[in-house]
XYZ file of C-alpha atoms in Angstrom:
204
model
C -4.105 16.798 -7.504
C -6.654 15.306 -5.129
C -9.518 13.058 -6.097
C -12.029 15.629 -4.917
C -11.436 17.614 -8.095
C -12.753 14.786 -10.212
C -16.179 14.986 -8.557
C -17.157 17.965 -10.666
C -15.077 17.202 -13.801
C -15.413 13.450 -14.118
C -17.645 11.792 -11.496
C -17.317 8.343 -13.184
C -13.494 8.499 -12.871
C -13.811 9.574 -9.252
C -15.949 6.511 -8.370
C -13.697 4.095 -10.212
C -10.518 5.480 -8.670
C -12.033 5.739 -5.149
C -13.360 2.183 -5.321
C -10.050 0.829 -6.627
C -8.125 2.604 -3.876
C -10.467 1.348 -1.164
C -10.146 -2.186 -2.487
C -6.379 -2.055 -2.858
C -5.619 -0.445 0.525
C -8.063 -2.846 2.315
C -6.532 -5.941 0.715
C -3.017 -4.662 1.522
C -3.734 -4.168 5.210
C -5.753 -7.401 5.408
C -2.775 -9.275 3.976
C -0.538 -7.920 6.794
C -3.176 -8.904 9.414
C -3.940 -12.347 7.921
C -0.258 -13.262 7.669
C 0.485 -12.197 11.262
C -2.611 -14.117 12.431
C -1.469 -17.243 10.618
C 1.960 -16.950 12.124
C 0.456 -16.960 15.650
C 0.132 -13.324 16.542
C -3.310 -12.606 18.075
C -2.807 -8.846 17.987
C -4.410 -8.068 14.544
C -7.440 -10.229 15.326
C -7.773 -8.560 18.731
C -8.026 -5.210 16.980
C -10.470 -6.503 14.400
C -8.088 -6.259 11.503
C -8.408 -9.830 10.075
C -11.266 -8.652 7.831
C -11.944 -7.316 4.383
C -14.229 -4.602 5.794
C -12.704 -1.347 4.507
C -13.997 0.526 7.571
C -11.512 -1.411 9.693
C -8.487 -0.459 7.567
C -9.082 3.052 6.070
C -7.706 5.871 8.143
C -9.889 9.017 8.280
C -6.960 11.421 7.962
C -5.297 9.266 5.309
C -8.560 9.090 3.313
C -9.069 12.834 3.605
C -5.542 13.466 2.292
C -6.212 11.149 -0.638
C -9.299 13.208 -1.482
C -7.733 16.609 -1.237
C -4.006 16.046 -1.938
C -3.831 12.784 -3.928
C -1.559 11.120 -1.355
C -2.708 9.303 1.793
C -2.428 6.191 3.863
C -4.383 3.391 5.510
C -4.380 2.448 9.166
C -1.298 0.384 10.053
C -1.953 -3.120 11.341
C -0.655 -3.626 14.895
C 1.741 -6.614 15.010
C 3.799 -7.933 17.899
C 7.306 -8.833 16.632
C 7.840 -11.037 19.754
C 4.962 -13.263 18.534
C 6.131 -13.797 14.966
C 9.910 -13.510 15.179
C 12.446 -11.951 12.841
C 11.533 -13.905 9.714
C 7.837 -13.733 10.545
C 8.077 -9.967 10.467
C 9.644 -10.180 7.041
C 6.666 -12.147 5.704
C 4.168 -9.906 7.444
C 5.817 -6.839 5.867
C 6.032 -8.443 2.442
C 2.445 -9.660 2.440
C 1.020 -6.152 1.772
C 2.985 -5.370 -1.402
C 2.621 -8.982 -2.564
C -1.093 -8.729 -2.235
C -1.064 -5.595 -4.504
C 1.057 -7.399 -7.057
C -1.396 -10.242 -7.034
C -4.306 -7.871 -7.654
C -2.318 -6.228 -10.502
C -1.681 -9.672 -11.991
C -5.385 -10.587 -11.847
C -6.276 -7.250 -13.495
C -3.695 -7.898 -16.229
C -5.112 -11.371 -16.919
C -8.705 -10.065 -17.028
C -7.535 -7.369 -19.521
C -6.401 -10.199 -21.771
C -9.521 -12.351 -21.524
C -12.479 -9.955 -21.111
C -14.112 -8.140 -24.065
C -12.275 -4.773 -24.414
C -15.090 -2.440 -23.625
C -14.412 1.185 -22.574
C -15.639 0.438 -19.023
C -13.629 -2.760 -18.487
C -10.486 -1.134 -19.876
C -10.860 1.903 -17.590
C -11.595 -0.152 -14.471
C -8.936 -2.780 -14.954
C -6.200 -0.378 -16.061
C -6.965 1.781 -13.020
C -6.859 -1.215 -10.647
C -3.648 -2.491 -12.236
C -1.953 0.930 -12.088
C -2.951 1.676 -8.494
C -1.693 -1.669 -7.303
C 1.612 -1.357 -9.017
C 2.032 2.057 -7.405
C 1.161 0.731 -3.945
C 3.465 -2.254 -4.287
C 6.465 -0.276 -5.524
C 5.959 2.619 -3.102
C 5.615 0.361 -0.072
C 8.790 -1.543 -0.959
C 10.909 1.605 -0.716
C 13.153 0.996 2.309
C 12.395 4.099 4.343
C 10.882 4.084 7.892
C 7.192 3.219 8.356
C 7.047 1.611 4.880
C 7.015 -2.176 4.338
C 10.372 -2.018 2.637
C 12.079 -0.793 5.806
C 10.650 -3.695 7.813
C 11.814 -6.184 5.162
C 15.223 -4.610 5.310
C 15.170 -4.595 9.114
C 14.412 -8.348 9.168
C 17.352 -9.032 6.834
C 19.720 -6.751 8.825
C 18.735 -6.985 12.510
C 20.970 -4.137 13.732
C 19.443 -1.800 11.145
C 15.983 -3.043 12.104
C 16.558 -2.032 15.720
C 17.650 1.423 14.634
C 14.621 1.830 12.415
C 12.281 0.696 15.263
C 13.920 3.249 17.588
C 13.366 5.980 14.977
C 9.765 5.040 14.466
C 9.162 5.192 18.221
C 10.418 8.807 18.290
C 7.892 11.671 18.599
C 7.094 13.208 15.212
C 8.795 10.374 13.254
C 5.648 10.188 11.110
C 5.862 13.832 10.199
C 9.551 13.506 9.440
C 8.983 10.614 7.088
C 6.051 12.447 5.412
C 8.311 15.478 4.978
C 11.012 13.309 3.409
C 8.556 11.684 1.026
C 7.262 15.132 0.054
C 10.757 16.408 -0.681
C 11.682 13.246 -2.580
C 8.371 13.039 -4.421
C 9.953 13.662 -7.878
C 12.542 10.814 -7.868
C 9.999 8.563 -6.148
C 7.431 9.456 -8.813
C 9.922 8.782 -11.607
C 10.718 5.367 -10.148
C 7.050 4.416 -9.803
C 6.282 5.712 -13.342
C 9.091 3.744 -14.903
C 7.924 0.520 -13.205
C 4.317 1.259 -14.135
C 5.285 1.826 -17.796
C 7.232 -1.431 -17.764
C 4.249 -3.372 -16.399
C 1.897 -1.835 -18.948
C 4.297 -2.645 -21.767
C 4.567 -6.250 -20.429
C 0.787 -6.749 -20.643
C 0.676 -5.044 -24.044
C -1.144 -1.859 -23.096
C 1.485 0.627 -24.393
């Protein structure tokens, strides 16, 4: 179900989820860009990606899909592997999911220390949940996701094969098709991790 349906049924939930998604996706992509920049790659800065401005990171098609289908994507950060090296690419890839885990951790801490009003609970549980989903999903080792680039850095021969696949025409559509077909097991994996995190912070 897309977010657009919430506009008529629960506008407050729509605003909270949309804002949490914009924040989480922006920080995720900024973390990639900032890490590459710190490792000496000028590419992200040249494309204006070392910023927390959501407009530089949100993809129009990806945002539209989030609104109507409940699944979308942000604009990938351009990085030159030659500038950061094999292990640099690992850290650049890992930076996105790690940033989401950090946001989830902050939300969990705030849930423990702030007065438990209905609004704070809704906002912080939403932020925590979205960031756990983003972190786990992006760590799945399939092409175009951060997990595949981490795996590629650890196993260079596999990394070259993944890069060749990603350079193929329609590779994006193939990956999206695979994710759609595998949505149930992926969803179960994410749900189990999310439940574990909520239990860990005492919310279930």
